[in-house]
JSON list of C-alpha atoms in Angstrom, two decimals:
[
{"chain": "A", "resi": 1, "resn": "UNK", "atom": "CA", "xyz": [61.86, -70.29, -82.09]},
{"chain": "A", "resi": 2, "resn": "UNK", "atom": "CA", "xyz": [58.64, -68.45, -81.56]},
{"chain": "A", "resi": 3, "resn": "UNK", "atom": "CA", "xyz": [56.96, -65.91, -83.71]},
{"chain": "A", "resi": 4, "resn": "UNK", "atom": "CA", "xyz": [54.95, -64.60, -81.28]},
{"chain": "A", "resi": 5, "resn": "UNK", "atom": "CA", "xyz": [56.16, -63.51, -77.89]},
{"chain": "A", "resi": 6, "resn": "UNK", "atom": "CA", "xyz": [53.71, -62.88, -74.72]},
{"chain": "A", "resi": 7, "resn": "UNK", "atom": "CA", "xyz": [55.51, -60.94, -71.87]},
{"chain": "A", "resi": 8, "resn": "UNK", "atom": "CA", "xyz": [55.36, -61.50, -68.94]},
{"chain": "A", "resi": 9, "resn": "UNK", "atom": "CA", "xyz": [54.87, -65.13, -69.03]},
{"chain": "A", "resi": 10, "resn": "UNK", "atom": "CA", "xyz": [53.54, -64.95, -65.06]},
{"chain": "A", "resi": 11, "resn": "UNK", "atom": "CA", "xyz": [52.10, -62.18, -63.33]},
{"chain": "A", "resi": 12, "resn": "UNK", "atom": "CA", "xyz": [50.73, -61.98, -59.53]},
{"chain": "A", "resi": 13, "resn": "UNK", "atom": "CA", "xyz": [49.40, -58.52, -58.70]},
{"chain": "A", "resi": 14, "resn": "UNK", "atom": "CA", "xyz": [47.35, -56.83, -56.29]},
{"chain": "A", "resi": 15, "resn": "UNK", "atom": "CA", "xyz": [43.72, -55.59, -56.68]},
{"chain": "A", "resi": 16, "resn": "UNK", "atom": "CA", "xyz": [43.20, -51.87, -58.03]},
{"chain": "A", "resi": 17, "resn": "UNK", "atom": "CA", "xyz": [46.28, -52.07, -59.97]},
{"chain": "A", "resi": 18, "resn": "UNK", "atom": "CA", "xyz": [46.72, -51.63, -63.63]},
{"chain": "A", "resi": 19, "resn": "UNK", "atom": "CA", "xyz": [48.46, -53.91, -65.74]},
{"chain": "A", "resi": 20, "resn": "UNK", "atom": "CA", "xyz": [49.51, -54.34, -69.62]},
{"chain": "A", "resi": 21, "resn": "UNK", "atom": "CA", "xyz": [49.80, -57.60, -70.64]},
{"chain": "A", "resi": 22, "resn": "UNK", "atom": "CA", "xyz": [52.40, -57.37, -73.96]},
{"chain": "A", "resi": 23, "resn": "UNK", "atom": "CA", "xyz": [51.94, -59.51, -77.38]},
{"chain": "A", "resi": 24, "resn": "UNK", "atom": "CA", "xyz": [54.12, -58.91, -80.06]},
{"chain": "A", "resi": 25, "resn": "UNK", "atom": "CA", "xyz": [54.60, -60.60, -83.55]},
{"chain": "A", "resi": 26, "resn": "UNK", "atom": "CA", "xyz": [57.66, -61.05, -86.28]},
{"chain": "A", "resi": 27, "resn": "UNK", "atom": "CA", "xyz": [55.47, -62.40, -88.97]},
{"chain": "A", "resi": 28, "resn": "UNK", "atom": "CA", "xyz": [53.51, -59.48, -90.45]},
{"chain": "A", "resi": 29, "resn": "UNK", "atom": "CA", "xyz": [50.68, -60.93, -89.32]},
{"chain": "A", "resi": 30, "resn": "UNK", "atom": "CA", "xyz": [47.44, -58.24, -90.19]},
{"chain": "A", "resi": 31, "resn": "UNK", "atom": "CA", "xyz": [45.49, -60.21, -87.54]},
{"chain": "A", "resi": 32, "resn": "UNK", "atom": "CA", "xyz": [45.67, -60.40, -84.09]},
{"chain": "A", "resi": 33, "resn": "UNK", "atom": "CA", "xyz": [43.88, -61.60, -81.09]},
{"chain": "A", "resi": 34, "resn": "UNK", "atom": "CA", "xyz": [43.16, -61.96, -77.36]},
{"chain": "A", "resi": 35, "resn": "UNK", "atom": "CA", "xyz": [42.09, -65.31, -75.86]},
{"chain": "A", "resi": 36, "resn": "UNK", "atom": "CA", "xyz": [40.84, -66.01, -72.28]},
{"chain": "A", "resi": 37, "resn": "UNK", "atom": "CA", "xyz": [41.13, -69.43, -71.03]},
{"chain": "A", "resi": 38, "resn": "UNK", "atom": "CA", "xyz": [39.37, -70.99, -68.27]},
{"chain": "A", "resi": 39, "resn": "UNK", "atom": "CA", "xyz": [40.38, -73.63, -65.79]},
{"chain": "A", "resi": 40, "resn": "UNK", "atom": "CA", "xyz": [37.79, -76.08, -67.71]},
{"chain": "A", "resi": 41, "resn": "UNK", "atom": "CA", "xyz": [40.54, -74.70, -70.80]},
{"chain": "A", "resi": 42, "resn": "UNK", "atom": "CA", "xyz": [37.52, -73.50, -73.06]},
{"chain": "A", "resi": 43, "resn": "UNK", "atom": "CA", "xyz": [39.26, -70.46, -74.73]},
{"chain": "A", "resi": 44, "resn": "UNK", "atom": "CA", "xyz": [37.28, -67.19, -75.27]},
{"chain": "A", "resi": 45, "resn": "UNK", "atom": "CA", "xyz": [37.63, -64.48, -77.88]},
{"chain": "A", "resi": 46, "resn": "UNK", "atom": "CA", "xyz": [37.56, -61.51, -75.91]},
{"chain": "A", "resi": 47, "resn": "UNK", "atom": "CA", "xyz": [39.29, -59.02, -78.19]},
{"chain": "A", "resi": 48, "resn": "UNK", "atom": "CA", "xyz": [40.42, -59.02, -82.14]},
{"chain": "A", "resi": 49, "resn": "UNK", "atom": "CA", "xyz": [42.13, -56.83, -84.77]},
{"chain": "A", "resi": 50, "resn": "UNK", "atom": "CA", "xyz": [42.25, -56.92, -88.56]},
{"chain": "A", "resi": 51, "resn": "UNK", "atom": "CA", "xyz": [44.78, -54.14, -88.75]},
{"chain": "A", "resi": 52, "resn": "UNK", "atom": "CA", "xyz": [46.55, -51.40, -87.93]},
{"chain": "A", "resi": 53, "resn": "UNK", "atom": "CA", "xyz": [43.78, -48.97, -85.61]},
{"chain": "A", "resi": 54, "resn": "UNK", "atom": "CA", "xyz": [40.89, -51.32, -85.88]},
{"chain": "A", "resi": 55, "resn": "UNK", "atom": "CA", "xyz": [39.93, -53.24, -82.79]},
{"chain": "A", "resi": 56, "resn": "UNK", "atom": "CA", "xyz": [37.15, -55.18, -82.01]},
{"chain": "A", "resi": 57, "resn": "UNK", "atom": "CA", "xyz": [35.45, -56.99, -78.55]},
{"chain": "A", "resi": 58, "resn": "UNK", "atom": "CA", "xyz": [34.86, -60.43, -78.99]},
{"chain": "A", "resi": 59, "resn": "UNK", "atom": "CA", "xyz": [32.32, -63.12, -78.08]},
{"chain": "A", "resi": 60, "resn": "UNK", "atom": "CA", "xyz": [32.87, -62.70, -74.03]},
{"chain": "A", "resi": 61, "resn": "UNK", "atom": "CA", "xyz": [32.62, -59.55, -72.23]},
{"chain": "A", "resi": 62, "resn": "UNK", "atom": "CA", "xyz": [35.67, -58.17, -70.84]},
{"chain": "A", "resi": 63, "resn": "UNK", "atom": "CA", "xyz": [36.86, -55.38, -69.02]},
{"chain": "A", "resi": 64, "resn": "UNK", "atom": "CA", "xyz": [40.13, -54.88, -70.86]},
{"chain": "A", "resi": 65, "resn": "UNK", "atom": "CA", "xyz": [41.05, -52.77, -73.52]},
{"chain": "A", "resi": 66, "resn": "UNK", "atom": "CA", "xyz": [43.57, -52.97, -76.42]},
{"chain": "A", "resi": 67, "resn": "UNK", "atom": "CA", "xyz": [44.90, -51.12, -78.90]},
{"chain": "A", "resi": 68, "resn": "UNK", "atom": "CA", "xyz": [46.78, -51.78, -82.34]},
{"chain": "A", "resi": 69, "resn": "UNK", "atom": "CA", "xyz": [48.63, -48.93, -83.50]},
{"chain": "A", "resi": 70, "resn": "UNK", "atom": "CA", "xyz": [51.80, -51.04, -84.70]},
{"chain": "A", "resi": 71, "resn": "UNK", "atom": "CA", "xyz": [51.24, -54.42, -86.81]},
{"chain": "A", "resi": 72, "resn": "UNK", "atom": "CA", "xyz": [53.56, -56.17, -84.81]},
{"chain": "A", "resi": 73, "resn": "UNK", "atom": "CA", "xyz": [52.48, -55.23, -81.55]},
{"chain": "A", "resi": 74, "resn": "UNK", "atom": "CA", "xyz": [48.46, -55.97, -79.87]},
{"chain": "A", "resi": 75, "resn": "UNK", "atom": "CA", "xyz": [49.04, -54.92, -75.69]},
{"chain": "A", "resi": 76, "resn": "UNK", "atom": "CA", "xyz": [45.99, -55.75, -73.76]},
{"chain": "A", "resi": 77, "resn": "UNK", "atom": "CA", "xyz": [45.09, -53.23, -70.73]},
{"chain": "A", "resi": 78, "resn": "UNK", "atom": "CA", "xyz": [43.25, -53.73, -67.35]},
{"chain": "A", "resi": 79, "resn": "UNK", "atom": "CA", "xyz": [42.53, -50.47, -65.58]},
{"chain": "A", "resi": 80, "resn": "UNK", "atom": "CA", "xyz": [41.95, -52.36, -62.16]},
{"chain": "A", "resi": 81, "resn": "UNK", "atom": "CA", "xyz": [42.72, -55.61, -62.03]},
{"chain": "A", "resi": 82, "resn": "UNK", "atom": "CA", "xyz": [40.28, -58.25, -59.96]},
{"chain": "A", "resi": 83, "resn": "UNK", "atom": "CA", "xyz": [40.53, -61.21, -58.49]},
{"chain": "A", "resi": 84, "resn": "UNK", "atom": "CA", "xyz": [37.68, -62.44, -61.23]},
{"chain": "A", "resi": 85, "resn": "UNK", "atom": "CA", "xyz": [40.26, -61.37, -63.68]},
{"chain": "A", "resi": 86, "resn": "UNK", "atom": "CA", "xyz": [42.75, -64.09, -62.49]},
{"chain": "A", "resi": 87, "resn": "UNK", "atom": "CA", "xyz": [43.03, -66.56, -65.59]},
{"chain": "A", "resi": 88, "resn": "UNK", "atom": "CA", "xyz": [45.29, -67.46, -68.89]},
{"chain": "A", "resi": 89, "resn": "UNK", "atom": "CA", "xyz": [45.61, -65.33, -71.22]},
{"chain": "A", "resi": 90, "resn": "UNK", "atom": "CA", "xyz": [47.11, -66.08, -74.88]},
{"chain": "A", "resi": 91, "resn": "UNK", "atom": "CA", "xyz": [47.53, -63.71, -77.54]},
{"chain": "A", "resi": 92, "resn": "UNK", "atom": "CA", "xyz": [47.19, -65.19, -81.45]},
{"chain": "A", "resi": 93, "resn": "UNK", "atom": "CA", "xyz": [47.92, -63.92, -85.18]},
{"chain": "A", "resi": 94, "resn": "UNK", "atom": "CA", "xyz": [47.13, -64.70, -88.46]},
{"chain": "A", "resi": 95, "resn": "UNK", "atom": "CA", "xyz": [47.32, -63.89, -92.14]},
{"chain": "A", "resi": 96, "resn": "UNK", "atom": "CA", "xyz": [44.59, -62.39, -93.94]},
{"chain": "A", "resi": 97, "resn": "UNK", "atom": "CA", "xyz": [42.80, -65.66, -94.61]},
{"chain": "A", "resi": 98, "resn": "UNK", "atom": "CA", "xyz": [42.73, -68.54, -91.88]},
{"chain": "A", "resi": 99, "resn": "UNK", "atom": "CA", "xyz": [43.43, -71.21, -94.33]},
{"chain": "A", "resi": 100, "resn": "UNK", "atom": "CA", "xyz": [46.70, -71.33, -92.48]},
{"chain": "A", "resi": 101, "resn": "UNK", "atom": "CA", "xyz": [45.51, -71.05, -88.99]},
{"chain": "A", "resi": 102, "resn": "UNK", "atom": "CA", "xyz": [46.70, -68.93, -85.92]},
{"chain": "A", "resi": 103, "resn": "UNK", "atom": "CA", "xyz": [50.13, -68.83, -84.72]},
{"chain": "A", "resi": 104, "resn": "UNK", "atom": "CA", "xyz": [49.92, -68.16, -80.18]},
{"chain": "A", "resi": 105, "resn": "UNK", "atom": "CA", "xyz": [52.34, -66.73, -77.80]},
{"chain": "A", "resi": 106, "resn": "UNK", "atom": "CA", "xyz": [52.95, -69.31, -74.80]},
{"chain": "A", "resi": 107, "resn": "UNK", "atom": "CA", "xyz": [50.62, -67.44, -72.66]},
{"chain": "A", "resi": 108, "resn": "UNK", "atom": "CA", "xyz": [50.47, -65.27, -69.66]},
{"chain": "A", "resi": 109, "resn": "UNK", "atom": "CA", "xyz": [49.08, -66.51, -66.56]},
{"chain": "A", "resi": 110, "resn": "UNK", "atom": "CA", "xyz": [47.78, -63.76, -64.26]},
{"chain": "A", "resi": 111, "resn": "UNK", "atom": "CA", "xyz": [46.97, -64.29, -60.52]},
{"chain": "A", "resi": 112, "resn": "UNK", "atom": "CA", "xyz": [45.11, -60.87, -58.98]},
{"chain": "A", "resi": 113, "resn": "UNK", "atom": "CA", "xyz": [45.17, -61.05, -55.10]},
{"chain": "B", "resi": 1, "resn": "UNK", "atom": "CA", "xyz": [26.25, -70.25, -86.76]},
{"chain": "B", "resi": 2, "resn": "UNK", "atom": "CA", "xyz": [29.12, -72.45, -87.09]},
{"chain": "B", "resi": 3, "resn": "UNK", "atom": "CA", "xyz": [30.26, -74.79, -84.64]},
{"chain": "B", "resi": 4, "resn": "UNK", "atom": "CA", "xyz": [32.66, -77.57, -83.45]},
{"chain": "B", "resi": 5, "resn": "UNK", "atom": "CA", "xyz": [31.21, -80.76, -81.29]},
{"chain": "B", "resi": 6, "resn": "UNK", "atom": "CA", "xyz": [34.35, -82.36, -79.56]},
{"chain": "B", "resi": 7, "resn": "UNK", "atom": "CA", "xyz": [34.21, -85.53, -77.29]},
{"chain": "B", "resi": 8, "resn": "UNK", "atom": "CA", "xyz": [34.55, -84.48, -73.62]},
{"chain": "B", "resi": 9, "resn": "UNK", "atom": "CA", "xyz": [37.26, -85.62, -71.70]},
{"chain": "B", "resi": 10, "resn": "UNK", "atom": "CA", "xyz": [39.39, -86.83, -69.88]},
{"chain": "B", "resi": 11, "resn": "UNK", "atom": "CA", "xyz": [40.70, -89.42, -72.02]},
{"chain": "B", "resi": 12, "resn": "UNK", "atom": "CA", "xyz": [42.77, -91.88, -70.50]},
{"chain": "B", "resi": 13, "resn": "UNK", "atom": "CA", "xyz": [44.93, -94.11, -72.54]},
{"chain": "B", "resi": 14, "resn": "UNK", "atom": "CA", "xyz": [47.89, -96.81, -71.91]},
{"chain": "B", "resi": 15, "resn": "UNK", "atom": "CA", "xyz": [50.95, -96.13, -73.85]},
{"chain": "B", "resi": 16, "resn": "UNK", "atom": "CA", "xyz": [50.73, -97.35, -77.26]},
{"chain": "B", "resi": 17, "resn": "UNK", "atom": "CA", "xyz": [46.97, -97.49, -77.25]},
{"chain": "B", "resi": 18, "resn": "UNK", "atom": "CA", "xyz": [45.14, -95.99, -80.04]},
{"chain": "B", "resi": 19, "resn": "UNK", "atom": "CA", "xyz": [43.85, -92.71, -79.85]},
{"chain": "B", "resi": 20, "resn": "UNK", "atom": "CA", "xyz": [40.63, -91.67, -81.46]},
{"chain": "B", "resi": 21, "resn": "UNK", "atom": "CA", "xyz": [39.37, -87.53, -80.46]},
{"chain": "B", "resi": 22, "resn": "UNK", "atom": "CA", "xyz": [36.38, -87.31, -82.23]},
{"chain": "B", "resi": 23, "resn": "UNK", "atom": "CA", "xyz": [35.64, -83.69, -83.62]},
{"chain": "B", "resi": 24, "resn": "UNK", "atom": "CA", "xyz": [32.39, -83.06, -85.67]},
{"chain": "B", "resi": 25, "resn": "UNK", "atom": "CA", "xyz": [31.00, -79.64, -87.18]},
{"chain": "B", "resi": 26, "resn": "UNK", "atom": "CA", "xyz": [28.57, -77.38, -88.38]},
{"chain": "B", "resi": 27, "resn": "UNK", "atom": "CA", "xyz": [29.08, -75.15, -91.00]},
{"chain": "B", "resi": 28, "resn": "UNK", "atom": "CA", "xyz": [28.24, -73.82, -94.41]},
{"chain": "B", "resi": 29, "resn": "UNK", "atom": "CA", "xyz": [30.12, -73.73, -97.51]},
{"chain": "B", "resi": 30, "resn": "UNK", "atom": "CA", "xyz": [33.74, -75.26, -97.03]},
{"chain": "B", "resi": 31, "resn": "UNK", "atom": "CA", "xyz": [35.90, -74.31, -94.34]},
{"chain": "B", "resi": 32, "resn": "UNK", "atom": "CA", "xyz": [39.01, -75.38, -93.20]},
{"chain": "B", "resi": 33, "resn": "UNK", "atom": "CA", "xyz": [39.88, -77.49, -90.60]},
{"chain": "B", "resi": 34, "resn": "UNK", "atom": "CA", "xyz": [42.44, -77.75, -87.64]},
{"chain": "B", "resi": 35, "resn": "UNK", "atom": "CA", "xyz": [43.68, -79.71, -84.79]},
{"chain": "B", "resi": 36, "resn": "UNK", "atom": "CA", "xyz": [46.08, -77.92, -82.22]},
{"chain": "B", "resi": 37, "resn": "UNK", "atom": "CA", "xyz": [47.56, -79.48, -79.23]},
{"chain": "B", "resi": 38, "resn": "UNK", "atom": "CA", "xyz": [48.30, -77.57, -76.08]},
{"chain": "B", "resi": 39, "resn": "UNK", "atom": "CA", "xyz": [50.69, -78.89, -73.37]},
{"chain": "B", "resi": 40, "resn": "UNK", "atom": "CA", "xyz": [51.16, -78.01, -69.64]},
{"chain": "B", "resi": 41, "resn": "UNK", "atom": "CA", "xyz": [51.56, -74.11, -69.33]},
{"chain": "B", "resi": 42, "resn": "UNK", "atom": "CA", "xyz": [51.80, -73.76, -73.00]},
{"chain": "B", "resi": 43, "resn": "UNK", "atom": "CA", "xyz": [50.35, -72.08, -75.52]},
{"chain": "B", "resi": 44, "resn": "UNK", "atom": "CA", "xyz": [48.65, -73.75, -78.44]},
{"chain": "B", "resi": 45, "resn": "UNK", "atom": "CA", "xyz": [50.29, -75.17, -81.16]},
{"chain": "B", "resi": 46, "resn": "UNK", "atom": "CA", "xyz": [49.21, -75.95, -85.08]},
{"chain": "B", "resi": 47, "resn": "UNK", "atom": "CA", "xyz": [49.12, -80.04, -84.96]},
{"chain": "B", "resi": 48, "resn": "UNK", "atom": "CA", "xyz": [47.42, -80.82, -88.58]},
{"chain": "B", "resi": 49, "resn": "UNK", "atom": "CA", "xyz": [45.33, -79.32, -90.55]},
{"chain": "B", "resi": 50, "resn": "UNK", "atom": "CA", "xyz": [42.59, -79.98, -93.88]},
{"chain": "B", "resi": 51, "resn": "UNK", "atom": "CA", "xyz": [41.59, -77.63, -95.90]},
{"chain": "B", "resi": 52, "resn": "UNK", "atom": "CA", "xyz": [39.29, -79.22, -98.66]},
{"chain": "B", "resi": 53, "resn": "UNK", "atom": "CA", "xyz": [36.99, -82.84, -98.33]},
{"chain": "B", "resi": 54, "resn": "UNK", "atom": "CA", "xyz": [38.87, -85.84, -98.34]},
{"chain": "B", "resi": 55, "resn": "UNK", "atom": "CA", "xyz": [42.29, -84.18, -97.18]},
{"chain": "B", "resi": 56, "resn": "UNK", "atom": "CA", "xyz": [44.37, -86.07, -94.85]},
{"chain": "B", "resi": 57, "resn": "UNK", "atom": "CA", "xyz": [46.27, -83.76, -92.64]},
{"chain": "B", "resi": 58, "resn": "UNK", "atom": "CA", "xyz": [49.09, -85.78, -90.71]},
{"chain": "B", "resi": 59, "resn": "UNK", "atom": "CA", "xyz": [51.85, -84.56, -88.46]},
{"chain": "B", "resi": 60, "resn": "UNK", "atom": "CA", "xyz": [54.02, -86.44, -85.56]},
{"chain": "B", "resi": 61, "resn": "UNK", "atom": "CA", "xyz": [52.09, -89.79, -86.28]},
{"chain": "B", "resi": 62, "resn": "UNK", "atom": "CA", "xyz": [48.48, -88.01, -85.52]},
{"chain": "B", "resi": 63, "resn": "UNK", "atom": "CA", "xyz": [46.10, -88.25, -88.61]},
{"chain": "B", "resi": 64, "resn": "UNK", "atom": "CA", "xyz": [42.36, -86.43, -89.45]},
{"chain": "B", "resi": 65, "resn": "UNK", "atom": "CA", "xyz": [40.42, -86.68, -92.36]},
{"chain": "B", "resi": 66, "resn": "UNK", "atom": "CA", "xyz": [38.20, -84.01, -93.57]},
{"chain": "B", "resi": 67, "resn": "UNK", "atom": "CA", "xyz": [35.09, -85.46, -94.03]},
{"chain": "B", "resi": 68, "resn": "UNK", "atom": "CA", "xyz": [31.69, -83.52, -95.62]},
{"chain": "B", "resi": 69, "resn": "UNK", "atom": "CA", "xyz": [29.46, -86.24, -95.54]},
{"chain": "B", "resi": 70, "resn": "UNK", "atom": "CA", "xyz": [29.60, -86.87, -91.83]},
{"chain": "B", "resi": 71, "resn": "UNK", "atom": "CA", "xyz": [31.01, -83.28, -91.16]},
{"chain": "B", "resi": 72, "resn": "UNK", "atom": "CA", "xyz": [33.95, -85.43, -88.82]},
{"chain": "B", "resi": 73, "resn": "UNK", "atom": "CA", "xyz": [37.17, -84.45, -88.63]},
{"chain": "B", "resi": 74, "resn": "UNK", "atom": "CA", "xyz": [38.40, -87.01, -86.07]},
{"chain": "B", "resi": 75, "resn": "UNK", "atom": "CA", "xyz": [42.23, -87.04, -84.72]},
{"chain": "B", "resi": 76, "resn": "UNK", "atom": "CA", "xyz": [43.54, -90.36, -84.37]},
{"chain": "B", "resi": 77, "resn": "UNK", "atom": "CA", "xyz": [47.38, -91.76, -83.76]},
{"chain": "B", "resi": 78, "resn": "UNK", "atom": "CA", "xyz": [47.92, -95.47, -83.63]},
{"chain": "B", "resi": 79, "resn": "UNK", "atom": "CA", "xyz": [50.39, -95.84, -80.72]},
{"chain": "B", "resi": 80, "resn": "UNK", "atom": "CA", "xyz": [50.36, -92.82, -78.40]},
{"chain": "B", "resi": 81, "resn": "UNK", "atom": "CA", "xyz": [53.00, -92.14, -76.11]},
{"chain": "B", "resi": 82, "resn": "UNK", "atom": "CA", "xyz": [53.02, -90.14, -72.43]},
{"chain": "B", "resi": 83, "resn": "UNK", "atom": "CA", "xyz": [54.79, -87.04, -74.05]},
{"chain": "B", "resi": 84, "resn": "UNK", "atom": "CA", "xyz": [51.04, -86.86, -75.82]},
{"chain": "B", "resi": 85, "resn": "UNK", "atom": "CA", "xyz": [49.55, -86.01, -72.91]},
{"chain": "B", "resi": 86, "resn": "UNK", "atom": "CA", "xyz": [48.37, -83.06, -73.60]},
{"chain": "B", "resi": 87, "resn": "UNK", "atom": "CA", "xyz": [44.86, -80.94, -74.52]},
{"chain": "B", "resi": 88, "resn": "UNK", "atom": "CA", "xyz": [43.70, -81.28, -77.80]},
{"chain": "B", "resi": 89, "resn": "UNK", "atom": "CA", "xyz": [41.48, -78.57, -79.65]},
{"chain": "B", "resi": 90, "resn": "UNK", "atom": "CA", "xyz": [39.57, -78.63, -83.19]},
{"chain": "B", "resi": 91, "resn": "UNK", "atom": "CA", "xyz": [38.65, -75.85, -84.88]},
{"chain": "B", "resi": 92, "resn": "UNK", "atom": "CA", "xyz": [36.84, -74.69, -87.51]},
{"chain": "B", "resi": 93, "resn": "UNK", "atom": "CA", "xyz": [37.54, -71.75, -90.28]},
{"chain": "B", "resi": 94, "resn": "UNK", "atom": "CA", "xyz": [36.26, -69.78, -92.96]},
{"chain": "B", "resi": 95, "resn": "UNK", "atom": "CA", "xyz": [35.34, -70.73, -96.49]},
{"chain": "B", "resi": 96, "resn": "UNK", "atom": "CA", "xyz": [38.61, -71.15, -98.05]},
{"chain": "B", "resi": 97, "resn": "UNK", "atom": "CA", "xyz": [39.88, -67.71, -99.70]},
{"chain": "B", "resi": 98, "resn": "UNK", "atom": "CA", "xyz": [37.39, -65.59, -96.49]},
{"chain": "B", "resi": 99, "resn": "UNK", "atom": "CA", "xyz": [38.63, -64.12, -94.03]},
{"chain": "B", "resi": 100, "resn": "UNK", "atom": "CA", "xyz": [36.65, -64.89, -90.87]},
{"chain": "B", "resi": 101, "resn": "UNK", "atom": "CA", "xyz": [37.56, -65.93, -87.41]},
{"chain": "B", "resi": 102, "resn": "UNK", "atom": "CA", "xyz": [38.45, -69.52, -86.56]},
{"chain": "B", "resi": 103, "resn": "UNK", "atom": "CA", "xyz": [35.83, -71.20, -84.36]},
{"chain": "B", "resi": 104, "resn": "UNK", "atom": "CA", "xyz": [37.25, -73.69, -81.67]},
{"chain": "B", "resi": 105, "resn": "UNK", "atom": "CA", "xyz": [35.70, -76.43, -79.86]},
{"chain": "B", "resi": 106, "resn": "UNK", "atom": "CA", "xyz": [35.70, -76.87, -76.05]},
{"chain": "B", "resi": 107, "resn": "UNK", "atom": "CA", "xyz": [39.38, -79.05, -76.19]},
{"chain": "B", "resi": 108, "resn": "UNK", "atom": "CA", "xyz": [39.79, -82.48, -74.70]},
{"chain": "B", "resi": 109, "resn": "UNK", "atom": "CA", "xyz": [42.75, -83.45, -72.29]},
{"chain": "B", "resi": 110, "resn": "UNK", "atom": "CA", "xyz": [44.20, -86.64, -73.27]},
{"chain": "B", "resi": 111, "resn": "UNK", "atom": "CA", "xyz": [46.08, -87.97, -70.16]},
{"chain": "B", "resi": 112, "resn": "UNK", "atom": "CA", "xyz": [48.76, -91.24, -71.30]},
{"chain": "B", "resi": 113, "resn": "UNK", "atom": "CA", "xyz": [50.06, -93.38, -68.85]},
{"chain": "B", "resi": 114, "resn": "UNK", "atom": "CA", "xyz": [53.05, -96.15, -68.60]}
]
């Protein structure tokens, strides 16, 4: 049974529209973050948190946003969606120290037309 | 910066070959180590992980050994089967008892066949 829970699993939307791609976690995790995977399946941090109201942007440059304002819960926002933004997306925790490595949702696969 | 090496794929392997990924790394101190497997329109999964020189993690017949000296952490099974095929990542973490961000490597896709 998961831990983590990505919703929706598949998305196909139009261009201009906004979307919220949902992450939630039952573990108490104080970490969280926002992967973007490629076709070539590299993953890329593109957003982190190490708590409650701290975010961060991560190593690629995206034009989402997220916020953290409940543990259990890391959304991640696109204003306008693009067709550049079409890709995976998987959402991750962790505990404080990575010794036990990062628990992911099963992904949300997003398709902008 | 640290870093993970991991041997491009594809890999393609007969049922009950053996399977060697090999996964090598750059980093100071002594971090932790990890394998995760991802299959088809999954998300990844925790395979095995090391967290000290010399550990053996081991889980569902796959095996890696942390190694300093060569800075390897290699995944290998002896007999793989096609419900293996998947993509295989290694990653790197902090210092044991630090709380940094787990570095991955690039994956490889391991494709088994009958």
């Amino acid at each position: 049974e998961a831990d983590i829970y990505q919703t929706p699993r598949y998305l196909v939307i139009g261009t201009g529209k906004k979307i919220t791609l949902e992450c939630s976690q039952t573990m108490g995790h104080d970490k969280m973050y926002w992967y973007q995977q490629d076709p070539g399946m590299e993953l890329h941090l593109i957003h982190y948190s190490y708590g409650v109201n701290s975010t961060e942007k991560g190593d690629l440059s995206s034009e989402s946003t997220v916020s953290r304002i409940r543990t259990e819960h890391f959304p991640l926002t696109l204003e306008s969606a693009r067709p550049s933004h079409t890709s995976q997306y998987l959402c991750a925790s962790s505990a404080r120290y990575e010794t036990t490595g990062y628990t992911f949702g099963s992904g949300t696969r997003l398709t902008v037309v | 910066g640290d870093s993970v090496t991991q041997m491009e794929g594809p890999v393609t392997l007969s049922e009950e070959a053996f399977l060697t990924i090999n996964c090598t790394y750059t980093a100071t101190g002594y971090p932790s180590l990890f394998w995760y497997v991802q299959y088809p329109g999954e998300g990844l999964q925790l395979l095995l992980k090391a967290t000290k020189a010399d550990d053996k993690g081991s889980n569902k017949g796959f095996e890696a050994t942390y190694r300093k000296e060569t800075t390897s952490f290699h995944l290998e099974k002896g007999s793989v089967q096609v419900s293996d095929s998947a993509v295989y990542f290694c990653a790197l973490g902090g210092n044991t008892g630090t709380a940094s961000k787990l570095t991955f490597g690039t994956g490889t896709r391991l494709q088994v066949t009958l």
